PDB file of C-alpha atoms in Angstrom:
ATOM      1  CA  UNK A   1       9.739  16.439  14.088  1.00 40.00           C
ATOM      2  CA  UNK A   2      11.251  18.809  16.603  1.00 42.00           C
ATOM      3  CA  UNK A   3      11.976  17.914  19.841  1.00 42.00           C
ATOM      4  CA  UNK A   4       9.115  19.702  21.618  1.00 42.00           C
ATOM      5  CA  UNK A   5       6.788  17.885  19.727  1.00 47.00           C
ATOM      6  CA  UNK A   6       8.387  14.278  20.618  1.00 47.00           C
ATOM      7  CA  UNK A   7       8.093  15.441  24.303  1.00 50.00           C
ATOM      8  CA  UNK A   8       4.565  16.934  24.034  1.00 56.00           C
ATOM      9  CA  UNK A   9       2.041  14.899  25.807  1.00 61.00           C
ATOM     10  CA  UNK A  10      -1.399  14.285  24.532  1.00 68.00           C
ATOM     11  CA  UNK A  11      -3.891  12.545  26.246  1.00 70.00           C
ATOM     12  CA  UNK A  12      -5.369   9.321  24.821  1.00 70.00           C
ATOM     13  CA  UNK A  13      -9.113   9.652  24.202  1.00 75.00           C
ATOM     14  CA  UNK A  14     -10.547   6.463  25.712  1.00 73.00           C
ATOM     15  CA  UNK A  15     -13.420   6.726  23.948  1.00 78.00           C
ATOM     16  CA  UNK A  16     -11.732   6.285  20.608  1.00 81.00           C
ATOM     17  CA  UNK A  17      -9.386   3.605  21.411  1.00 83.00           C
ATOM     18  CA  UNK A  18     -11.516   0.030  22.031  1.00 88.00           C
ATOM     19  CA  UNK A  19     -10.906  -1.609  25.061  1.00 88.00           C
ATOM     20  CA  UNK A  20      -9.368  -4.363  25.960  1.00 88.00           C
ATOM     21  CA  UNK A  21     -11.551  -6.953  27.338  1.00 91.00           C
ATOM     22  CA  UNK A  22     -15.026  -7.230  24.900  1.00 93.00           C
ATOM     23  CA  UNK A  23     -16.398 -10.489  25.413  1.00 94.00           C
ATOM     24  CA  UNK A  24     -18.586 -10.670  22.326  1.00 94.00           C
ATOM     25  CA  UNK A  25     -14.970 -10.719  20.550  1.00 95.00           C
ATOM     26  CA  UNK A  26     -13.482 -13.659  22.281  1.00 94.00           C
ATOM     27  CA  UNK A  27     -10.047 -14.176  22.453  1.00 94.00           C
ATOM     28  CA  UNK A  28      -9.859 -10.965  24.399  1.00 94.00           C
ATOM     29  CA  UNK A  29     -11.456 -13.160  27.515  1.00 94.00           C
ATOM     30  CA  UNK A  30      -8.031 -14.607  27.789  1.00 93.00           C
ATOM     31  CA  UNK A  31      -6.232 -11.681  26.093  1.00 92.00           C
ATOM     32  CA  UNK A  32      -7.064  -9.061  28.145  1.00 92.00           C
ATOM     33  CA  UNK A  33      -4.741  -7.958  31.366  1.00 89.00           C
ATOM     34  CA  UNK A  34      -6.246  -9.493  34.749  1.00 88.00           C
ATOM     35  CA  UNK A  35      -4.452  -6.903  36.497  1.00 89.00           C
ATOM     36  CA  UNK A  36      -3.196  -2.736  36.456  1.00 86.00           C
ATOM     37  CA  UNK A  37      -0.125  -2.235  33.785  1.00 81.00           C
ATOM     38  CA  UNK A  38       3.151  -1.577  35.167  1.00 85.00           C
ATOM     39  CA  UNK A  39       4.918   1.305  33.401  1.00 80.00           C
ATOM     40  CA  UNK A  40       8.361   0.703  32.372  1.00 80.00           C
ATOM     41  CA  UNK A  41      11.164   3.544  31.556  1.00 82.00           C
ATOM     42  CA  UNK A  42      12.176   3.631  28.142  1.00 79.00           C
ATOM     43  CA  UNK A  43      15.594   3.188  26.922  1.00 83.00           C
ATOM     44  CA  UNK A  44      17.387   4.807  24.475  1.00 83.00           C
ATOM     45  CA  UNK A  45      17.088   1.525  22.159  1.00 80.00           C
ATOM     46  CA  UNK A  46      13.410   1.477  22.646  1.00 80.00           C
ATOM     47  CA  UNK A  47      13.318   5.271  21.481  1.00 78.00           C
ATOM     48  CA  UNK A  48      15.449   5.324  18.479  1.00 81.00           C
ATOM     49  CA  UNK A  49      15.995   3.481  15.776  1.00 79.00           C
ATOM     50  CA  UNK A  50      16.006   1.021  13.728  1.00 86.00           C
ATOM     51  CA  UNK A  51      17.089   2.882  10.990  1.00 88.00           C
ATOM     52  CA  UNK A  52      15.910   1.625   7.265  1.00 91.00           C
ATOM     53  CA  UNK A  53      17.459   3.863   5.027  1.00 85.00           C
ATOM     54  CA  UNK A  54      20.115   0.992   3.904  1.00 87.00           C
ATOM     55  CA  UNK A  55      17.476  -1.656   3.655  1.00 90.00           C
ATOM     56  CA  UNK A  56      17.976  -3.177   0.579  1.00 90.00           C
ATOM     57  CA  UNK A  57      14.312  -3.979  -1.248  1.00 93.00           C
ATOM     58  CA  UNK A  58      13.970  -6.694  -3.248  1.00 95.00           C
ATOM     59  CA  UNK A  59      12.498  -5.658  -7.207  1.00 95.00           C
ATOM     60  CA  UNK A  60       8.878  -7.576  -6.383  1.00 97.00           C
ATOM     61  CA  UNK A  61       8.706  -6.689  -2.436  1.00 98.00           C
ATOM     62  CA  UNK A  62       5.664  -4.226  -3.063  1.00 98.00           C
ATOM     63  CA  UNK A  63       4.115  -6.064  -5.685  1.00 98.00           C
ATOM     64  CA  UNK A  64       2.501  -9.384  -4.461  1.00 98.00           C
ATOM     65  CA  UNK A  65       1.269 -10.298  -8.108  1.00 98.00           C
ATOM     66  CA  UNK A  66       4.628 -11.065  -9.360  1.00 98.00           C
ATOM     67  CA  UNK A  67       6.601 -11.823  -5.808  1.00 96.00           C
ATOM     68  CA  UNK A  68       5.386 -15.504  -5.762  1.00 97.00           C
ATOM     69  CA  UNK A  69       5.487 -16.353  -9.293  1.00 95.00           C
ATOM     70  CA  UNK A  70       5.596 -19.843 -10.407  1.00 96.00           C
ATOM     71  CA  UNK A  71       4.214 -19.706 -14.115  1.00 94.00           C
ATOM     72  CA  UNK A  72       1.068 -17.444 -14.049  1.00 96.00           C
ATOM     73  CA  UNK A  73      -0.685 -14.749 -12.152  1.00 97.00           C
ATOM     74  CA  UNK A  74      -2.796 -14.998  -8.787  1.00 98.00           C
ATOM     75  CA  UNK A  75      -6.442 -15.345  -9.356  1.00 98.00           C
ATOM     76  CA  UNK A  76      -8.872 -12.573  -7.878  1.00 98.00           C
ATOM     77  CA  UNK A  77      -9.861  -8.869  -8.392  1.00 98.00           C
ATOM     78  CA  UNK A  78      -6.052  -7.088  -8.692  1.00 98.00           C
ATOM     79  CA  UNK A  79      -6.056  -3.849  -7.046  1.00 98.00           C
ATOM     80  CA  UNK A  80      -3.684  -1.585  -5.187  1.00 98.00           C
ATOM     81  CA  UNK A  81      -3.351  -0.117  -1.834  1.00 98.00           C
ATOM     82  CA  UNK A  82      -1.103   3.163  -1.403  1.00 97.00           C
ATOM     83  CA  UNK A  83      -0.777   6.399   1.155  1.00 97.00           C
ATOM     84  CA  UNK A  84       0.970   7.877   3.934  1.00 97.00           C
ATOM     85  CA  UNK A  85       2.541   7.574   6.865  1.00 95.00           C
ATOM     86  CA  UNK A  86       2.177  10.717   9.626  1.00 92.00           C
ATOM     87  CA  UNK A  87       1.898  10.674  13.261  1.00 87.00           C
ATOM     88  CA  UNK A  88      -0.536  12.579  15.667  1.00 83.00           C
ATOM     89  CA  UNK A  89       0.618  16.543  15.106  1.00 84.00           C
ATOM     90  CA  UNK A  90       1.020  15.927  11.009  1.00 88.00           C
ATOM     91  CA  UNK A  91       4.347  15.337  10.357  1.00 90.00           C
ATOM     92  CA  UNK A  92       5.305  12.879   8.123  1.00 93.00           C
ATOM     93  CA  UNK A  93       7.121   9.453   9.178  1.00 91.00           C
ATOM     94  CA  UNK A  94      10.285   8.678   6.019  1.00 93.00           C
ATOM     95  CA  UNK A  95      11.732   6.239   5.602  1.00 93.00           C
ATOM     96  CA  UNK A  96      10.212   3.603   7.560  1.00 94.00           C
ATOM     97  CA  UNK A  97       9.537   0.156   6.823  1.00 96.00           C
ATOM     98  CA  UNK A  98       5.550  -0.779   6.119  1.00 97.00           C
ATOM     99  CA  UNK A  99       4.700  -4.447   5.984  1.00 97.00           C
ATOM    100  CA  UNK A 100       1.867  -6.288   4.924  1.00 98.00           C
ATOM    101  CA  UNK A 101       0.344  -9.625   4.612  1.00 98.00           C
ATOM    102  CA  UNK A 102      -3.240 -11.472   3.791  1.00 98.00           C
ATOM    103  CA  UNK A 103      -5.453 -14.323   2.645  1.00 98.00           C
ATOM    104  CA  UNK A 104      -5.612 -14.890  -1.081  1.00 98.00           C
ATOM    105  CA  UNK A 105      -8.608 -14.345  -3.117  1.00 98.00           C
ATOM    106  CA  UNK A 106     -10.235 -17.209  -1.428  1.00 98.00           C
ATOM    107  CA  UNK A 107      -9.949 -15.937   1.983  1.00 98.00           C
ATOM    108  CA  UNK A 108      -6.818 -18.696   2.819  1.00 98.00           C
ATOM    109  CA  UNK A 109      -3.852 -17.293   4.175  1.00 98.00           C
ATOM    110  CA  UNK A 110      -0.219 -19.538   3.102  1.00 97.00           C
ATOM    111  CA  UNK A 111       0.361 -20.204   6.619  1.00 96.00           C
ATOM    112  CA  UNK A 112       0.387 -23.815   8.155  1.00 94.00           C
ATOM    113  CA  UNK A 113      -2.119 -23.314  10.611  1.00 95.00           C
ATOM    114  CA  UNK A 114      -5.004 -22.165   8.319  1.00 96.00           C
ATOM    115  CA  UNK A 115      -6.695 -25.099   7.643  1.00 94.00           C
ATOM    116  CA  UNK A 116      -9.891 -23.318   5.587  1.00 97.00           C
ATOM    117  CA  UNK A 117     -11.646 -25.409   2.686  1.00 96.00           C
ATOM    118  CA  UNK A 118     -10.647 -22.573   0.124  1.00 97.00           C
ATOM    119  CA  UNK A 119      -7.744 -23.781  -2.086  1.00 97.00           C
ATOM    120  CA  UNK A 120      -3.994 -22.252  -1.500  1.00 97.00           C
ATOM    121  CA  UNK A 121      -3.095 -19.737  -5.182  1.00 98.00           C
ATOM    122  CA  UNK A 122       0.269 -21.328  -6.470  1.00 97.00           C
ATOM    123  CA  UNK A 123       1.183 -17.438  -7.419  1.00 98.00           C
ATOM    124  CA  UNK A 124       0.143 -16.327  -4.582  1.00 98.00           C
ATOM    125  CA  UNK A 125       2.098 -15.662  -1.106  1.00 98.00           C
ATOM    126  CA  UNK A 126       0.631 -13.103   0.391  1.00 98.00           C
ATOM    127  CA  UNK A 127       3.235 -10.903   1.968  1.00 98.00           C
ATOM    128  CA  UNK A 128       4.552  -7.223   0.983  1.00 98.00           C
ATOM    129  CA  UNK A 129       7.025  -4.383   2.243  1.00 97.00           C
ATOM    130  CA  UNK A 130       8.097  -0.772   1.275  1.00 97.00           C
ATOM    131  CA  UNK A 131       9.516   2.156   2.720  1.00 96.00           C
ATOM    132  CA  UNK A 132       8.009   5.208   2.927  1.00 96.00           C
ATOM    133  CA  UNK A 133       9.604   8.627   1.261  1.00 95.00           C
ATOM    134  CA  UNK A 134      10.883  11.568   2.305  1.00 95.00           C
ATOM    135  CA  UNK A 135       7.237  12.585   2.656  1.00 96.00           C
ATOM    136  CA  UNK A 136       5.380   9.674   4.494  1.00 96.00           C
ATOM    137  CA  UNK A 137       4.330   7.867   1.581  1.00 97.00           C
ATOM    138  CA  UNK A 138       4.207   4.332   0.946  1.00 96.00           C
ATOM    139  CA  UNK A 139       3.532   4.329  -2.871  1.00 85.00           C
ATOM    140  CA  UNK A 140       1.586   1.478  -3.583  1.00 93.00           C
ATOM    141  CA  UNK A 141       1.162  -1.970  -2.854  1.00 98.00           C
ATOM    142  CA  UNK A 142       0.015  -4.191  -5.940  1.00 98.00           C
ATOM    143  CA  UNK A 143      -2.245  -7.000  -4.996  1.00 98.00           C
ATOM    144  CA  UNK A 144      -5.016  -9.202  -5.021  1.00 98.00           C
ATOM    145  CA  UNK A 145      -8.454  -7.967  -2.833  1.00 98.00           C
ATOM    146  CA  UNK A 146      -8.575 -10.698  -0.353  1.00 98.00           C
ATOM    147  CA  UNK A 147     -11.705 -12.829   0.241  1.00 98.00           C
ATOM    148  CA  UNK A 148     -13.457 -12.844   3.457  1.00 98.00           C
ATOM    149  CA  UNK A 149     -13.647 -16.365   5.903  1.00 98.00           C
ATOM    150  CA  UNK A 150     -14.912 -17.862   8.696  1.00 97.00           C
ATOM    151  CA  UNK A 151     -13.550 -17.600  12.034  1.00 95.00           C
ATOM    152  CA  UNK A 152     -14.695 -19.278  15.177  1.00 93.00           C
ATOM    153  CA  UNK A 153     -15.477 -16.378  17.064  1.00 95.00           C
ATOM    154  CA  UNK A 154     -18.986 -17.694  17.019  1.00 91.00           C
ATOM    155  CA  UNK A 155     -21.425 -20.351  14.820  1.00 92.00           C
ATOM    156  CA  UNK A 156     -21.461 -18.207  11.697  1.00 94.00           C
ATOM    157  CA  UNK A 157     -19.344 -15.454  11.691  1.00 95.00           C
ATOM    158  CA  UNK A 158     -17.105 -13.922   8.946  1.00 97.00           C
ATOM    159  CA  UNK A 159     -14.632 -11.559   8.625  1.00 98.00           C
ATOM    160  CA  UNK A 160     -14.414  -8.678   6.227  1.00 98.00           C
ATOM    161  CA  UNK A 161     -12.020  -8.276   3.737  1.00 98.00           C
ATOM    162  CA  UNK A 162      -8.737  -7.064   4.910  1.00 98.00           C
ATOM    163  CA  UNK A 163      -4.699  -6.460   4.568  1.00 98.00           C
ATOM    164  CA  UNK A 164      -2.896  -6.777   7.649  1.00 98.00           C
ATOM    165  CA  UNK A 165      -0.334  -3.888   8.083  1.00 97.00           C
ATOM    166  CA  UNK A 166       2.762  -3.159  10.055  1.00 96.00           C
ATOM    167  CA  UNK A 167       4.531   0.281  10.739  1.00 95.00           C
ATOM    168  CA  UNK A 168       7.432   0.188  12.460  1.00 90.00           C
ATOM    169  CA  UNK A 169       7.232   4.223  13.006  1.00 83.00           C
ATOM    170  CA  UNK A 170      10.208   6.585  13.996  1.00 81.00           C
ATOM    171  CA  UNK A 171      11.449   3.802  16.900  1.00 82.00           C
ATOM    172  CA  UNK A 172      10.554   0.602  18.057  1.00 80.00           C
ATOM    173  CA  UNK A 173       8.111   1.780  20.716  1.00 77.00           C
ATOM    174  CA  UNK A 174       6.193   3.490  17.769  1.00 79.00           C
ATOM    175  CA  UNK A 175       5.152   0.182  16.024  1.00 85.00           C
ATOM    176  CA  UNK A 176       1.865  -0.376  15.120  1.00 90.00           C
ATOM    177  CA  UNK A 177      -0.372  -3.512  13.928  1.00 93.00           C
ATOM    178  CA  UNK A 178      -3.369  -2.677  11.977  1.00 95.00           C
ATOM    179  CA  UNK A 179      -5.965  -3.804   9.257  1.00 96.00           C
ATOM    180  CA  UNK A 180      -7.251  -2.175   6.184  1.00 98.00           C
ATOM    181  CA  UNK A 181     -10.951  -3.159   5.343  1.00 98.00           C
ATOM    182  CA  UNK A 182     -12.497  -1.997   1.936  1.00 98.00           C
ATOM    183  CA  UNK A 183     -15.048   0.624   1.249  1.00 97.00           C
ATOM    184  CA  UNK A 184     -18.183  -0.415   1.113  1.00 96.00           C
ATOM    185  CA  UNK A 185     -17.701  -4.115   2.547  1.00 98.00           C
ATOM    186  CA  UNK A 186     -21.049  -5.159   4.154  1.00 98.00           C
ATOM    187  CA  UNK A 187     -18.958  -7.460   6.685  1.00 98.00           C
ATOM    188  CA  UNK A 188     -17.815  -4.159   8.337  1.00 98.00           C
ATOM    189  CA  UNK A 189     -19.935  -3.478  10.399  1.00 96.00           C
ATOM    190  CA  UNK A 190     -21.082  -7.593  11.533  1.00 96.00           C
ATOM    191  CA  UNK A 191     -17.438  -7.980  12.461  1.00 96.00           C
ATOM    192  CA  UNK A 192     -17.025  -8.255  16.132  1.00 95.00           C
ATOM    193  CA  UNK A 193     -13.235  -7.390  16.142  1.00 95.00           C
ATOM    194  CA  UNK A 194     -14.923  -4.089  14.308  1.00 96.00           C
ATOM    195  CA  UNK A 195     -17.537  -3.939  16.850  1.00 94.00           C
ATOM    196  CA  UNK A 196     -15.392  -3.591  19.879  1.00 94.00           C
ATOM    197  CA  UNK A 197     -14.644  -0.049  18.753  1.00 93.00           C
ATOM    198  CA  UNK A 198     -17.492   2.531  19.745  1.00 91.00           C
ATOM    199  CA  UNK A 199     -16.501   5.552  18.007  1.00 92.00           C
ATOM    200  CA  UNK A 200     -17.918   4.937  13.970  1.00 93.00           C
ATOM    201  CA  UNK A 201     -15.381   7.636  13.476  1.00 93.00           C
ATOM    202  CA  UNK A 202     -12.430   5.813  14.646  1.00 92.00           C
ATOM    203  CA  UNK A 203     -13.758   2.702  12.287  1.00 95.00           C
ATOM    204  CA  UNK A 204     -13.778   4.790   9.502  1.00 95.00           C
ATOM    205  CA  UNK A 205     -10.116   5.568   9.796  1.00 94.00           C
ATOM    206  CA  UNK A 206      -9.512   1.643   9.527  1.00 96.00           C
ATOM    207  CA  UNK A 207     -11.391   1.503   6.019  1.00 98.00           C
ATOM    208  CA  UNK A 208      -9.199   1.912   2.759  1.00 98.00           C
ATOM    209  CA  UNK A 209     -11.147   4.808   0.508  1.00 97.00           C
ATOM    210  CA  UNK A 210     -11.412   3.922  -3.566  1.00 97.00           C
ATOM    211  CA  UNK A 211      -8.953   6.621  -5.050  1.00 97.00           C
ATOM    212  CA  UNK A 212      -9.389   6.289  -8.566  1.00 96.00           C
ATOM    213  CA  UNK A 213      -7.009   9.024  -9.739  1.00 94.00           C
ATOM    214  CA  UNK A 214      -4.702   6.086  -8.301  1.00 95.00           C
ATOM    215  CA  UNK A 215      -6.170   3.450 -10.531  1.00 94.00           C
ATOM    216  CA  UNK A 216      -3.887   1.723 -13.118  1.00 93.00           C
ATOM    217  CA  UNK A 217      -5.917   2.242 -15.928  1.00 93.00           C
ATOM    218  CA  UNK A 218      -7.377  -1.438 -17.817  1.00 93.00           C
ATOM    219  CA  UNK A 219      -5.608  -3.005 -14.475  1.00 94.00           C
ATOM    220  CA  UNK A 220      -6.053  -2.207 -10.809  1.00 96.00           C
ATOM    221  CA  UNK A 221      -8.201  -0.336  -8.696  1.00 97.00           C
ATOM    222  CA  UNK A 222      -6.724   1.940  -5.784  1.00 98.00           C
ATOM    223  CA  UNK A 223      -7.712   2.180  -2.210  1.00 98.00           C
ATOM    224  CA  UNK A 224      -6.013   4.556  -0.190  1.00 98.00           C
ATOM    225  CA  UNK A 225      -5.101   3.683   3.089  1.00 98.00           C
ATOM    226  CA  UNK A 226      -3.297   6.685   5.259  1.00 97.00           C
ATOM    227  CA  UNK A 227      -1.990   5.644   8.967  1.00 95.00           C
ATOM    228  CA  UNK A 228      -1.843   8.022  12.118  1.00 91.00           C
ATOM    229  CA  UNK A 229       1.093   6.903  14.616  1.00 87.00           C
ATOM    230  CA  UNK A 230       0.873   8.101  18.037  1.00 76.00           C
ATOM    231  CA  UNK A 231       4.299   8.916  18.756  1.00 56.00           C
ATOM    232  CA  UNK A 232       5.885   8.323  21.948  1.00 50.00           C
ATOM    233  CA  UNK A 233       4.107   6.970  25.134  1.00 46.00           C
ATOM    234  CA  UNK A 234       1.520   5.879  23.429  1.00 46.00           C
ATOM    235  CA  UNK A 235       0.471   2.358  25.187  1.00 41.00           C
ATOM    236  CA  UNK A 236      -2.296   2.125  27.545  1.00 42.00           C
ATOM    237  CA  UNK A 237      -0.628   3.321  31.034  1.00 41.00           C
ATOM    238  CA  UNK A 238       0.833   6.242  29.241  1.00 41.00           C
ATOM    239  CA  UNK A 239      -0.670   8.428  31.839  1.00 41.00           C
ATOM    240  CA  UNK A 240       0.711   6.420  35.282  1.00 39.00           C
TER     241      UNK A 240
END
């Protein structure tokens, strides 16, 4: 990216972004700031770095089926989730690290403070990472398709199916948290983390697309998943 383009402003369309304090999505009663943002300079070690091209990967970092293996596969529909990394003019972000994690095919996450009914998959730990190339992409994550589960957002309410990803972009002010949902998932649109978006096009960028010329044939299914950084200023008092 050239240096005019790091430097070039662009507007954030508040209409695209969801806001933060939706009361039908709860936790952002007590999430949400009581009072105006205060904008803080940026450093030089907020702006650069780190840098991942020495990372050393493990053999099974990307590949979740094999990565907690104690004797057998992890139950559930196997599928995998690949595409690219580019911020908001294009350009592609290398080299940068892209985490993910998720609930097994149950909808259980390995974590001690999920208590769901669904049994914890002995093969199954539910965390993944991978750099992307030259050219943006993150090749492929192998995996299980994660079940959906009950949250206590409200009496009956589920969540869709979804992968948990991290970017940590071109510098550590460019990180972003996201989810992936799956095409087609009739839990989209119920989902009142989902809901507190208004634009249906913005959802839409949130929901991994079947990409079968990315299938493993008699194996996995693909779902491509491409992710938009902003670049810098991008948090929400980027225009004080």
């Amino acid at each position: 990216m050239s240096e005019l383009d790091t430097r070039r402003f662009v507007a954030r369309d508040r209409n695209w972004q969801p806001k933060g304090y939706t009361p039908d999505y709860k936790t952002t009663i007590a999430r949400s700031p009581s009072q105006a943002l205060v904008s803080i300079p940026q450093s030089l070690s907020e702006t650069t770095g780190p840098d991942f091209t020495h990372l050393k990967m493990g053999k099974y970092d990307n590949d979740l089926l094999l990565n907690f293996n104690h004797g057998g596969l992890p139950v559930g529909e196997r599928v995998i989730m690949c595409g690219r990394v580019i911020d908001q003019y294009g350009n592609p972000v290398p080299h940068t690290l892209v985490e993910m994690w998720q609930a097994n095919a149950g909808g259980r996450y390995r974590h001690k403070n999920d208590s769901y009914l669904a049994p914890l998959d002995p093969n199954f730990g539910g965390v993944g990472r991978t750099l992307t190339d030259a050219n943006g992409y993150y090749y492929y994550f192998r995996t299980i398709k994660p079940g959906p589960y009950p949250w206590r957002n409200g009496p009956n309410e589920w969540r869709p199916s979804h992968i948990h990803v991290s970017i940590s972009g071109p510098s550590i002010s460019t990180k972003l948290i996201t989810q992936m949902y799956f095409e087609g998932d009739p839990l989209i649109p119920k989902c009142p983390i989902v809901r507190t978006i208004a634009n249906p096009d913005a959802v839409e960028t949130l929901i991994g697309r079947l990409d079968l010329s990315s299938n493993v044939p008699m194996d996995c299914l693909a779902y491509r998943f491409n992710i938009v950084l902003r670049g810098q200023r991008q948090t929400r008092f980027e225009n004080q």
